[in-house]
Short mmCIF file of C-alpha atoms and ligand atoms in Angstrom, two decimals:
data_model
loop_
_atom_site.label_atom_id
_atom_site.label_comp_id
_atom_site.label_asym_id
_atom_site.label_seq_id
_atom_site.Cartn_x
_atom_site.Cartn_y
_atom_site.Cartn_z
CA MET X 1 -16.09 3.04 42.61
CA THR X 2 -19.38 1.28 41.03
CA SER X 3 -20.37 -2.48 41.75
CA ASP X 4 -22.75 -4.25 40.49
CA THR X 5 -24.91 -6.93 42.20
CA GLN X 6 -26.72 -7.90 39.33
CA LEU X 7 -23.79 -10.11 37.67
CA HIS X 8 -22.94 -13.12 39.52
CA SER X 9 -19.15 -13.48 38.25
CA TYR X 10 -16.98 -10.69 37.25
CA ALA X 11 -14.86 -13.01 34.72
CA PHE X 12 -14.93 -12.63 30.65
CA PRO X 13 -16.03 -15.52 28.27
CA LYS X 14 -12.93 -17.81 28.11
CA GLY X 15 -11.39 -17.33 24.54
CA PHE X 16 -11.81 -13.32 24.74
CA ALA X 17 -9.49 -11.35 22.60
CA TRP X 18 -7.88 -8.58 24.42
CA GLY X 19 -6.01 -6.03 21.97
CA ALA X 20 -4.27 -2.78 21.59
CA ALA X 21 -5.24 -0.67 19.04
CA THR X 22 -3.11 1.11 16.52
CA ALA X 23 -2.96 3.09 12.45
CA ALA X 24 -0.56 4.08 10.62
CA TYR X 25 0.20 7.66 9.74
CA GLN X 26 -0.35 7.89 13.78
CA ILE X 27 2.91 6.19 14.70
CA GLU X 28 4.65 5.06 12.19
CA GLY X 29 6.41 7.71 10.94
CA GLY X 30 9.62 7.35 8.30
CA TRP X 31 7.18 9.37 6.67
CA ASP X 32 9.56 8.84 3.00
CA ALA X 33 11.57 6.53 4.29
CA ASP X 34 12.29 3.51 2.03
CA GLY X 35 10.48 4.20 -0.93
CA LYS X 36 7.12 5.11 0.76
CA GLY X 37 5.31 7.15 -1.94
CA PRO X 38 3.36 10.47 0.21
CA ASN X 39 -0.33 10.17 2.04
CA VAL X 40 -2.98 12.71 2.09
CA TRP X 41 -2.20 13.30 6.32
CA ASP X 42 1.97 13.57 5.02
CA THR X 43 0.25 16.65 2.22
CA PHE X 44 -1.65 18.71 4.59
CA THR X 45 0.38 18.55 7.58
CA HIS X 46 3.62 19.81 5.28
CA GLN X 47 1.32 22.34 3.97
CA GLY X 48 0.80 24.40 7.67
CA GLY X 49 -1.90 26.84 7.63
CA ASP X 50 -2.51 26.17 11.42
CA ARG X 51 -5.21 23.42 10.60
CA VAL X 52 -2.96 20.92 13.10
CA PHE X 53 -2.28 22.03 16.48
CA LYS X 54 1.14 23.58 16.24
CA ASN X 55 1.69 22.92 12.89
CA GLN X 56 2.88 19.26 13.75
CA THR X 57 2.90 16.01 12.08
CA GLY X 58 3.06 12.26 11.91
CA ASP X 59 6.51 12.13 9.98
CA VAL X 60 8.44 10.80 13.05
CA ALA X 61 5.10 10.11 15.48
CA CYS X 62 6.54 7.19 18.40
CA GLY X 63 8.65 5.85 14.89
CA SER X 64 8.15 2.44 15.44
CA TYR X 65 8.67 2.09 11.64
CA THR X 66 11.76 1.95 13.28
CA LEU X 67 10.99 0.91 16.87
CA TRP X 68 9.19 -1.96 15.86
CA GLU X 69 10.91 -4.02 18.54
CA GLU X 70 9.75 -1.62 21.24
CA ASP X 71 6.33 -1.63 20.51
CA LEU X 72 6.05 -5.69 20.82
CA LYS X 73 8.00 -5.12 24.19
CA CYS X 74 5.13 -3.21 24.80
CA ILE X 75 2.60 -5.82 23.76
CA LYS X 76 4.31 -8.29 25.35
CA GLN X 77 4.03 -6.63 28.96
CA LEU X 78 0.62 -6.06 28.80
CA GLY X 79 -0.13 -10.15 28.28
CA LEU X 80 -2.23 -8.86 24.82
CA THR X 81 -3.87 -11.47 22.85
CA HIS X 82 -4.48 -9.59 19.85
CA TYR X 83 -2.78 -6.60 18.08
CA ARG X 84 -4.41 -4.55 15.85
CA PHE X 85 -2.65 -1.84 13.56
CA SER X 86 -3.03 -0.73 10.06
CA LEU X 87 -1.27 -1.73 7.40
CA SER X 88 -0.30 1.91 5.44
CA TRP X 89 -0.97 1.64 2.04
CA SER X 90 1.26 4.28 0.08
CA ARG X 91 3.79 2.57 1.55
CA LEU X 92 3.24 -1.13 -0.17
CA LEU X 93 2.15 0.45 -3.11
CA PRO X 94 3.13 4.21 -3.64
CA ASP X 95 1.52 5.28 -5.98
CA GLY X 96 -1.62 3.66 -4.56
CA THR X 97 -1.69 0.99 -7.36
CA THR X 98 0.45 -1.71 -7.70
CA GLY X 99 2.39 -0.65 -10.62
CA PHE X 100 5.20 -0.62 -8.29
CA ILE X 101 5.64 -2.53 -5.44
CA ASN X 102 7.66 -0.78 -2.74
CA GLN X 103 9.62 -4.33 -0.87
CA LYS X 104 10.66 -2.48 1.64
CA GLY X 105 7.22 -1.78 2.78
CA ILE X 106 6.66 -5.73 2.86
CA ASP X 107 9.60 -6.80 4.09
CA TYR X 108 8.44 -4.50 7.29
CA TYR X 109 4.70 -6.10 7.97
CA ASN X 110 6.69 -9.31 7.73
CA LYS X 111 8.47 -8.87 10.47
CA VAL X 112 5.22 -7.06 12.48
CA ILE X 113 3.01 -10.06 11.85
CA ASP X 114 6.23 -12.83 11.92
CA ASP X 115 7.00 -11.40 15.35
CA LEU X 116 3.73 -10.98 16.44
CA ILE X 117 2.57 -15.06 16.03
CA ALA X 118 6.46 -15.99 17.46
CA ASN X 119 4.20 -14.90 20.53
CA GLY X 120 1.07 -15.96 20.18
CA ILE X 121 0.28 -12.80 19.82
CA MET X 122 -2.94 -12.11 16.91
CA PRO X 123 -2.78 -9.63 14.45
CA MET X 124 -5.90 -7.82 13.27
CA VAL X 125 -4.98 -5.82 9.83
CA THR X 126 -6.89 -2.48 8.82
CA LEU X 127 -6.14 -2.01 4.93
CA TYR X 128 -6.91 1.86 5.79
CA HIS X 129 -7.29 4.28 8.47
CA PHE X 130 -7.51 7.85 6.87
CA ASP X 131 -4.57 7.82 4.66
CA MET X 132 -4.62 7.37 1.44
CA PRO X 133 -2.39 7.58 -0.89
CA GLN X 134 -2.34 11.42 -2.87
CA ALA X 135 -1.36 9.75 -5.94
CA VAL X 136 -4.70 7.85 -5.89
CA GLU X 137 -6.24 10.96 -4.10
CA ASP X 138 -5.22 13.40 -6.60
CA GLN X 139 -7.59 10.66 -8.68
CA GLY X 140 -10.32 12.00 -7.22
CA GLY X 141 -10.18 9.52 -3.66
CA TRP X 142 -13.10 8.26 -2.05
CA ARG X 143 -15.46 10.93 -4.32
CA SER X 144 -14.40 9.21 -7.59
CA GLU X 145 -15.72 5.86 -8.74
CA LYS X 146 -12.38 5.03 -9.49
CA VAL X 147 -10.95 4.38 -6.04
CA VAL X 148 -13.52 1.29 -5.86
CA ALA X 149 -11.40 -0.62 -8.30
CA ILE X 150 -7.77 0.33 -6.79
CA PHE X 151 -9.17 0.00 -3.58
CA ASP X 152 -10.15 -3.62 -4.22
CA LYS X 153 -6.50 -4.24 -6.40
CA TYR X 154 -4.88 -3.28 -2.76
CA ALA X 155 -6.74 -5.62 -0.69
CA GLU X 156 -6.43 -8.27 -3.37
CA PHE X 157 -2.27 -7.45 -2.95
CA CYS X 158 -2.74 -7.20 0.78
CA PHE X 159 -4.92 -10.43 1.31
CA GLY X 160 -1.97 -12.09 -1.18
CA THR X 161 0.48 -10.95 0.48
CA PHE X 162 -0.32 -11.23 4.29
CA GLY X 163 -3.24 -13.77 4.65
CA ASN X 164 -1.50 -17.05 4.79
CA ARG X 165 -0.68 -15.24 8.31
CA VAL X 166 -3.44 -12.65 9.60
CA LYS X 167 -6.77 -14.07 9.94
CA LEU X 168 -8.78 -10.84 11.00
CA TRP X 169 -9.10 -8.16 8.73
CA ILE X 170 -10.69 -4.85 8.29
CA THR X 171 -10.93 -3.12 5.12
CA ILE X 172 -12.15 0.46 6.20
CA ASN X 173 -11.57 2.36 9.59
CA GLU X 174 -14.65 4.73 10.60
CA PRO X 175 -15.91 5.78 7.16
CA PHE X 176 -18.24 8.17 8.83
CA ILE X 177 -15.27 10.17 9.84
CA VAL X 178 -13.95 10.01 6.73
CA ALA X 179 -16.47 10.99 5.10
CA THR X 180 -17.94 13.88 7.20
CA TYR X 181 -14.49 15.25 8.67
CA GLY X 182 -12.82 14.70 5.01
CA TYR X 183 -15.21 15.91 3.18
CA GLU X 184 -17.58 17.62 4.40
CA LYS X 185 -16.12 19.85 7.73
CA GLY X 186 -12.39 19.75 5.49
CA LEU X 187 -11.21 19.11 9.66
CA PHE X 188 -8.58 15.51 8.34
CA ALA X 189 -7.02 15.68 5.13
CA PRO X 190 -7.23 15.80 2.17
CA GLY X 191 -9.23 18.50 3.81
CA ILE X 192 -12.77 19.03 1.38
CA LYS X 193 -15.15 21.06 1.82
CA GLU X 194 -18.36 20.28 0.57
CA PRO X 195 -21.41 19.98 2.68
CA GLY X 196 -23.84 18.60 2.10
CA ILE X 197 -22.14 16.57 -0.78
CA GLY X 198 -19.00 14.74 -0.74
CA ALA X 199 -19.63 12.70 2.39
CA TYR X 200 -22.41 10.62 0.63
CA GLN X 201 -20.32 10.50 -2.56
CA ALA X 202 -17.19 9.74 -0.67
CA ALA X 203 -19.63 7.23 1.91
CA HIS X 204 -21.26 5.77 -1.21
CA ASN X 205 -17.94 4.50 -2.83
CA MET X 206 -16.74 3.58 0.96
CA ILE X 207 -19.32 0.98 1.06
CA LYS X 208 -18.97 0.21 -2.86
CA ALA X 209 -15.08 -0.76 -1.84
CA HIS X 210 -15.15 -2.80 1.37
CA ALA X 211 -17.95 -5.28 -0.34
CA LYS X 212 -16.04 -5.34 -3.37
CA ALA X 213 -13.08 -6.15 -1.31
CA TRP X 214 -14.97 -8.57 1.08
CA HIS X 215 -16.23 -10.56 -1.83
CA THR X 216 -12.37 -10.24 -3.27
CA TYR X 217 -11.40 -12.20 0.04
CA HIS X 218 -14.40 -14.74 -0.38
CA SER X 219 -14.15 -15.16 -3.54
CA GLN X 220 -10.39 -16.09 -4.16
CA PHE X 221 -8.83 -16.88 -0.94
CA LYS X 222 -10.96 -17.46 2.25
CA GLU X 223 -11.40 -21.82 1.47
CA LYS X 224 -7.39 -21.15 2.01
CA GLN X 225 -6.89 -18.73 4.35
CA CYS X 226 -9.45 -19.21 6.65
CA GLY X 227 -10.20 -15.37 7.53
CA PHE X 228 -12.50 -12.74 8.70
CA VAL X 229 -13.64 -9.51 6.67
CA SER X 230 -15.25 -6.58 8.10
CA ILE X 231 -16.09 -2.88 8.46
CA ALA X 232 -15.25 -1.09 11.22
CA LEU X 233 -17.68 1.61 11.72
CA ASN X 234 -17.57 4.32 14.26
CA SER X 235 -20.53 5.18 16.79
CA ASP X 236 -21.55 7.46 19.76
CA TRP X 237 -24.57 5.85 21.72
CA ALA X 238 -28.12 8.32 20.96
CA GLU X 239 -30.73 9.49 23.58
CA PRO X 240 -33.46 12.13 23.48
CA LEU X 241 -32.37 15.03 25.27
CA ASP X 242 -36.21 15.68 26.57
CA PRO X 243 -37.28 11.92 26.73
CA THR X 244 -41.05 13.40 27.14
CA SER X 245 -40.38 15.23 23.40
CA VAL X 246 -41.14 12.74 20.57
CA ALA X 247 -39.65 15.62 18.72
CA ASP X 248 -36.66 14.52 20.13
CA GLU X 249 -36.75 10.73 20.08
CA LYS X 250 -37.52 10.66 15.43
CA ALA X 251 -34.35 13.13 15.95
CA THR X 252 -32.80 10.85 18.01
CA GLU X 253 -33.58 7.52 15.47
CA ARG X 254 -32.72 10.32 13.04
CA HIS X 255 -29.29 10.48 15.02
CA LEU X 256 -28.43 7.06 15.00
CA ALA X 257 -29.34 6.50 11.46
CA PHE X 258 -27.06 9.58 10.49
CA ILE X 259 -24.38 8.27 12.21
CA PHE X 260 -24.63 4.21 12.63
CA GLY X 261 -27.14 3.03 9.81
CA TRP X 262 -25.41 4.37 6.72
CA PHE X 263 -23.05 2.29 6.84
CA ALA X 264 -24.13 -0.67 8.76
CA LYS X 265 -27.71 -0.69 7.52
CA PRO X 266 -26.03 -0.98 4.07
CA ILE X 267 -23.80 -4.01 5.12
CA PHE X 268 -25.37 -5.66 7.80
CA ILE X 269 -28.81 -5.95 6.68
CA ASP X 270 -30.46 -5.19 2.87
CA GLY X 271 -27.31 -3.22 0.89
CA ASP X 272 -29.71 0.07 1.12
CA TYR X 273 -29.31 3.46 2.73
CA PRO X 274 -31.76 3.75 5.70
CA ALA X 275 -35.37 5.38 4.69
CA LEU X 276 -34.86 7.74 7.21
CA MET X 277 -31.31 9.05 5.52
CA LYS X 278 -33.11 8.91 1.77
CA SER X 279 -36.41 10.51 2.80
CA GLN X 280 -34.51 13.41 5.39
CA ILE X 281 -32.09 13.87 1.80
CA ALA X 282 -34.51 13.39 -0.48
CA ALA X 283 -36.78 15.87 0.34
CA LYS X 284 -34.19 18.94 1.51
CA SER X 285 -31.91 18.52 -2.05
CA LYS X 286 -36.19 18.96 -3.99
CA ALA X 287 -36.87 22.02 -1.71
CA GLN X 288 -32.53 23.54 -2.54
CA GLY X 289 -33.32 22.99 -5.97
CA PHE X 290 -31.69 20.15 -6.65
CA PRO X 291 -33.01 17.98 -9.50
CA SER X 292 -32.37 14.64 -7.22
CA SER X 293 -31.42 13.76 -4.29
CA ARG X 294 -27.59 14.46 -3.16
CA LEU X 295 -27.68 10.84 -1.18
CA PRO X 296 -26.87 8.91 -4.05
CA GLU X 297 -28.94 5.20 -4.74
CA PHE X 298 -27.08 1.73 -5.04
CA LYS X 299 -27.70 -0.22 -8.24
CA GLU X 300 -29.70 -2.97 -7.83
CA GLU X 301 -26.53 -4.68 -8.89
CA GLU X 302 -24.46 -2.51 -6.17
CA THR X 303 -27.53 -3.20 -3.02
CA LYS X 304 -26.77 -7.50 -3.83
CA MET X 305 -22.61 -6.73 -3.87
CA ILE X 306 -22.93 -5.20 -0.77
CA MET X 307 -26.02 -7.02 1.46
CA GLY X 308 -24.18 -8.80 4.25
CA THR X 309 -19.93 -8.03 3.46
CA ALA X 310 -19.51 -8.42 7.17
CA ASP X 311 -17.90 -11.49 9.24
CA PHE X 312 -18.34 -9.81 12.29
CA PHE X 313 -18.79 -5.93 13.57
CA CYS X 314 -15.99 -4.16 14.77
CA LEU X 315 -17.65 -1.47 16.70
CA ASN X 316 -15.18 1.95 17.50
CA TYR X 317 -17.02 3.79 20.56
CA TYR X 318 -15.97 6.37 22.18
CA THR X 319 -18.61 8.77 23.79
CA SER X 320 -22.18 9.47 23.71
CA ARG X 321 -24.74 12.54 23.16
CA LYS X 322 -28.57 13.67 23.82
CA ILE X 323 -30.25 14.84 21.11
CA LYS X 324 -32.91 17.43 20.51
CA HIS X 325 -34.73 18.37 17.17
CA LYS X 326 -33.58 21.12 15.26
CA ALA X 327 -34.65 23.03 12.22
CA TYR X 328 -31.98 24.55 9.51
CA ALA X 329 -32.06 27.61 7.46
CA GLN X 330 -33.35 25.46 3.87
CA ASP X 331 -30.33 26.88 1.20
CA GLU X 332 -27.65 26.02 2.78
CA PRO X 333 -27.12 21.71 2.11
CA SER X 334 -25.01 20.31 5.39
CA LEU X 335 -25.37 16.90 6.54
CA LYS X 336 -26.83 18.56 10.54
CA ALA X 337 -29.19 20.54 8.02
CA ASP X 338 -30.67 17.04 5.89
CA GLU X 339 -30.57 15.33 9.37
CA GLU X 340 -31.92 18.43 11.62
CA VAL X 341 -30.76 17.61 15.05
CA GLU X 342 -28.72 19.09 17.47
CA GLU X 343 -26.33 17.09 19.69
CA VAL X 344 -25.78 17.81 22.87
CA MET X 345 -23.32 16.78 26.08
CA ASP X 346 -25.07 16.06 29.21
CA PRO X 347 -23.25 18.92 31.67
CA SER X 348 -22.51 15.95 34.35
CA TRP X 349 -20.68 13.40 31.82
CA PRO X 350 -16.89 13.99 33.04
CA ILE X 351 -15.21 15.14 30.07
CA SER X 352 -12.21 13.32 29.53
CA GLY X 353 -8.70 15.01 28.56
CA ILE X 354 -10.41 15.62 24.83
CA GLU X 355 -13.15 17.69 24.37
CA TRP X 356 -15.57 16.22 22.43
CA LEU X 357 -15.24 12.92 24.66
CA ALA X 358 -16.94 12.87 27.76
CA VAL X 359 -17.70 9.53 29.70
CA VAL X 360 -20.35 7.77 29.49
CA PRO X 361 -19.27 4.18 29.88
CA TRP X 362 -22.73 2.68 29.99
CA GLY X 363 -23.58 4.24 26.61
CA ILE X 364 -21.46 1.50 25.05
CA ARG X 365 -23.99 -0.95 26.40
CA LYS X 366 -26.95 -0.02 24.71
CA LEU X 367 -25.04 0.35 21.96
CA LEU X 368 -24.15 -3.42 21.69
CA LYS X 369 -27.48 -3.38 22.91
CA TYR X 370 -28.49 -1.76 19.62
CA ILE X 371 -26.00 -3.67 17.83
CA LYS X 372 -27.55 -7.77 18.57
CA ASP X 373 -31.21 -6.08 17.98
CA THR X 374 -30.41 -4.34 14.83
CA CYS X 375 -27.89 -6.10 13.32
CA ASN X 376 -29.05 -10.02 13.23
CA ASP X 377 -26.57 -10.30 16.33
CA PRO X 378 -23.66 -10.61 15.12
CA ILE X 379 -20.27 -10.99 16.19
CA ILE X 380 -18.77 -8.33 17.48
CA TYR X 381 -15.10 -6.92 18.85
CA ILE X 382 -14.93 -3.47 20.01
CA THR X 383 -12.51 -2.36 17.66
CA GLU X 384 -10.83 1.04 20.16
CA ASN X 385 -12.15 2.17 22.91
CA GLY X 386 -9.99 4.55 25.54
CA PHE X 387 -10.03 8.10 27.07
CA ALA X 388 -7.11 11.35 26.25
CA GLN X 389 -5.31 12.80 28.84
CA SER X 390 -4.07 16.33 27.87
CA ASP X 391 -0.30 16.89 27.79
CA PRO X 392 1.21 16.85 29.92
CA ALA X 393 -0.64 13.42 31.23
CA PRO X 394 0.11 12.17 34.61
CA LEU X 395 2.16 8.33 34.19
CA GLU X 396 -0.06 7.89 37.40
CA ASP X 397 -3.78 8.39 35.01
CA THR X 398 -6.03 6.08 37.91
CA LEU X 399 -9.08 8.48 36.58
CA ARG X 400 -8.49 6.97 33.71
CA TRP X 401 -7.80 3.31 34.29
CA GLU X 402 -11.08 3.85 36.18
CA TYR X 403 -12.99 4.98 33.20
CA PHE X 404 -11.52 1.53 31.27
CA ARG X 405 -13.17 -0.22 34.81
CA GLN X 406 -16.45 0.76 34.05
CA THR X 407 -15.94 0.32 30.01
CA LEU X 408 -14.87 -3.05 30.71
CA LEU X 409 -18.30 -3.60 33.10
CA GLU X 410 -20.89 -2.46 31.09
CA ILE X 411 -19.43 -4.75 28.67
CA LEU X 412 -19.11 -7.39 30.69
CA LYS X 413 -22.91 -6.24 31.20
CA GLY X 414 -23.51 -6.81 27.96
CA ILE X 415 -21.90 -10.41 27.76
CA CYS X 416 -23.44 -11.97 30.23
CA LEU X 417 -27.26 -10.32 30.70
CA ASP X 418 -27.82 -8.64 27.86
CA LYS X 419 -26.21 -11.82 26.07
CA VAL X 420 -24.70 -10.17 23.03
CA ASN X 421 -22.16 -11.95 20.86
CA ILE X 422 -19.26 -10.01 22.25
CA LYS X 423 -15.55 -11.32 21.24
CA GLY X 424 -13.03 -8.83 22.29
CA TYR X 425 -11.82 -5.68 23.16
CA PHE X 426 -9.25 -3.43 21.91
CA ALA X 427 -7.97 -0.48 23.81
CA TRP X 428 -7.02 2.79 21.77
CA SER X 429 -4.61 2.99 21.59
CA LEU X 430 -1.39 1.25 22.42
CA LEU X 431 0.52 4.09 22.38
CA ASP X 432 0.15 8.26 23.11
CA ASN X 433 -0.08 8.70 19.01
CA PHE X 434 -0.90 11.59 16.46
CA GLU X 435 -3.76 12.30 17.13
CA TRP X 436 -5.28 13.88 13.48
CA ILE X 437 -5.79 17.43 14.12
CA GLU X 438 -4.49 17.90 17.76
CA GLY X 439 -0.96 16.39 17.08
CA TYR X 440 0.80 15.00 19.81
CA SER X 441 -1.15 17.62 22.55
CA LYS X 442 -3.86 14.61 23.27
CA ARG X 443 -2.39 11.60 24.73
CA PHE X 444 -4.67 8.48 24.06
CA GLY X 445 -1.55 5.45 25.01
CA LEU X 446 -1.34 3.21 27.72
CA PHE X 447 2.08 3.74 27.23
CA HIS X 448 4.10 7.23 27.58
CA VAL X 449 5.49 8.50 25.04
CA ASP X 450 8.24 10.69 25.34
CA PHE X 451 8.16 12.42 22.17
CA ASP X 452 11.20 14.81 22.81
CA SER X 453 13.36 11.73 24.19
CA PRO X 454 15.82 11.25 20.71
CA ASP X 455 14.50 7.14 21.42
CA LEU X 456 11.52 8.34 21.68
CA LEU X 457 11.25 6.25 25.09
CA ARG X 458 7.99 4.44 26.04
CA THR X 459 6.42 3.90 29.61
CA PRO X 460 3.79 2.47 30.94
CA TYR X 461 0.99 4.64 32.45
CA THR X 462 -0.48 3.00 35.36
CA SER X 463 -3.24 1.88 32.89
CA ALA X 464 -1.25 -0.42 31.36
CA SER X 465 -0.99 -2.10 33.83
CA GLU X 466 -3.84 -2.48 35.42
CA TYR X 467 -5.46 -3.19 32.18
CA ALA X 468 -2.13 -5.91 32.13
CA LYS X 469 -3.84 -7.64 35.25
CA VAL X 470 -7.46 -7.80 33.11
CA VAL X 471 -6.06 -9.10 30.38
CA THR X 472 -3.70 -12.34 32.31
CA SER X 473 -6.91 -12.93 34.82
CA ASN X 474 -9.50 -12.37 31.65
CA ARG X 475 -12.19 -10.86 34.57
CA LEU X 476 -12.63 -7.49 36.13
CA PRO X 477 -11.40 -6.89 39.73
CA GLU X 478 -14.65 -8.01 41.79
CA PRO X 479 -15.44 -4.82 44.42
CA ASP X 480 -14.77 -6.14 47.47
CA GLU X 481 -11.15 -6.67 46.06
CA MET X 482 -10.69 -2.92 44.55
CA GLN X 483 -11.93 -2.17 48.68
CA ARG X 484 -8.37 -3.48 49.40
C1 LIG K 1 -10.78 7.18 16.67
C2 LIG K 1 -9.85 7.04 14.86
C3 LIG K 1 -8.29 7.24 16.06
C4 LIG K 1 -8.52 7.60 17.46
C5 LIG K 1 -9.63 7.95 17.63
C6 LIG K 1 -9.26 8.67 19.61
O1 LIG K 1 -11.73 7.85 15.66
O2 LIG K 1 -9.57 5.92 14.25
O3 LIG K 1 -7.57 6.59 14.70
O4 LIG K 1 -7.79 8.60 16.74
O5 LIG K 1 -10.51 7.67 17.34
O6 LIG K 1 -9.52 10.05 18.44
#
């Protein structure tokens, strides 16, 4: 148990947003129901090839497309003030364009939004959470400049259709993961392996697409709808492996530039990539004989268009890393070689049920302070944070709740001691769900889902009842209460 004498109060500020998050492909199922078009995850999982645990798919997932009311019960049981979910682009626009609009898709999300609002729960809606319509991918997806206008049209359609009720919008979830897993390593859909090239192109277009959609909202909808638009950025916290090594310290700066600054700096600061990224990639590209840097450049008018295009900061935080300087062979372009780092997990950190997720609650406090200091002290929502259990997972997940509690304590310190402007917290996830390449083998839910039962039964873990207590009291239990 961690007690903390620095904190005078364990209460969160009045009006703090308490939420849980999900994503369409991970929970909805109904992959071809009622006119939905295929997306890249449908294609990727249907191709098999053992890229996903046991070749599992999101075809059924938690069945939320038909079982939304069961999800709503879970949300109400937690007492949440907010619920974050994503729209399936190809459920609304089967080929990604407004050429054909699927009314059944609109009806589904209208019901979700209306039910939330009728129950006093504020929706936070993500437009794109990894599930690009296949028809758009076929035109080059995020690597093609064309996507910028296509995404903007989709965003405009969503603002126009749902914006009278949705006030918190996220354009893109985790562009870093989309770029690196989708287009560098090829581990996620669309499964493209173009190391040192694809990720930079995809990221470039995602940043422009986000910015354009933000402008569309602000020029056409903001005045009437009075909402806010942002992008959800994931980042680990990072510290030098050897704190006395100048090389490791510099490597850590580079790592934060490559994982965080890549998106945060253009969007929150000045419309351009971190200087460290630009110089590293330019130098490596030159040595490899490329005619110009593999990192695309923003034109002057693009820089102006991009800077300042977020009304709040959305942080997805899961873990931290120790960073070591590492030189790579010159001839193989890759992100890691450009960055010249090696990521290390401190052996003292407990590992959750998923191998990459070392439990480092204090990392979030440091990262939040870093965001305050480097991004002009923005309003911050933690839009994802959580801990996986490996399947089969016990319903009494007391250790997992302890991780949640420790993380919330660090967030509280961020608010009270570091004066970071944190307005809300969304646990990942409401339900156990399709955890991308891990399939259903890793369980992130506050509610257990029995994927073998015909009605996909939802049952609360201990973490759900403990989280509900925090949500309804708007405070953490004090150390002496916990000893009772
Ligand atoms: C995030 C992602 C979520 C979820 C989570 C846990 O990167 O946005 O969809 O899968 O990680 O791995």
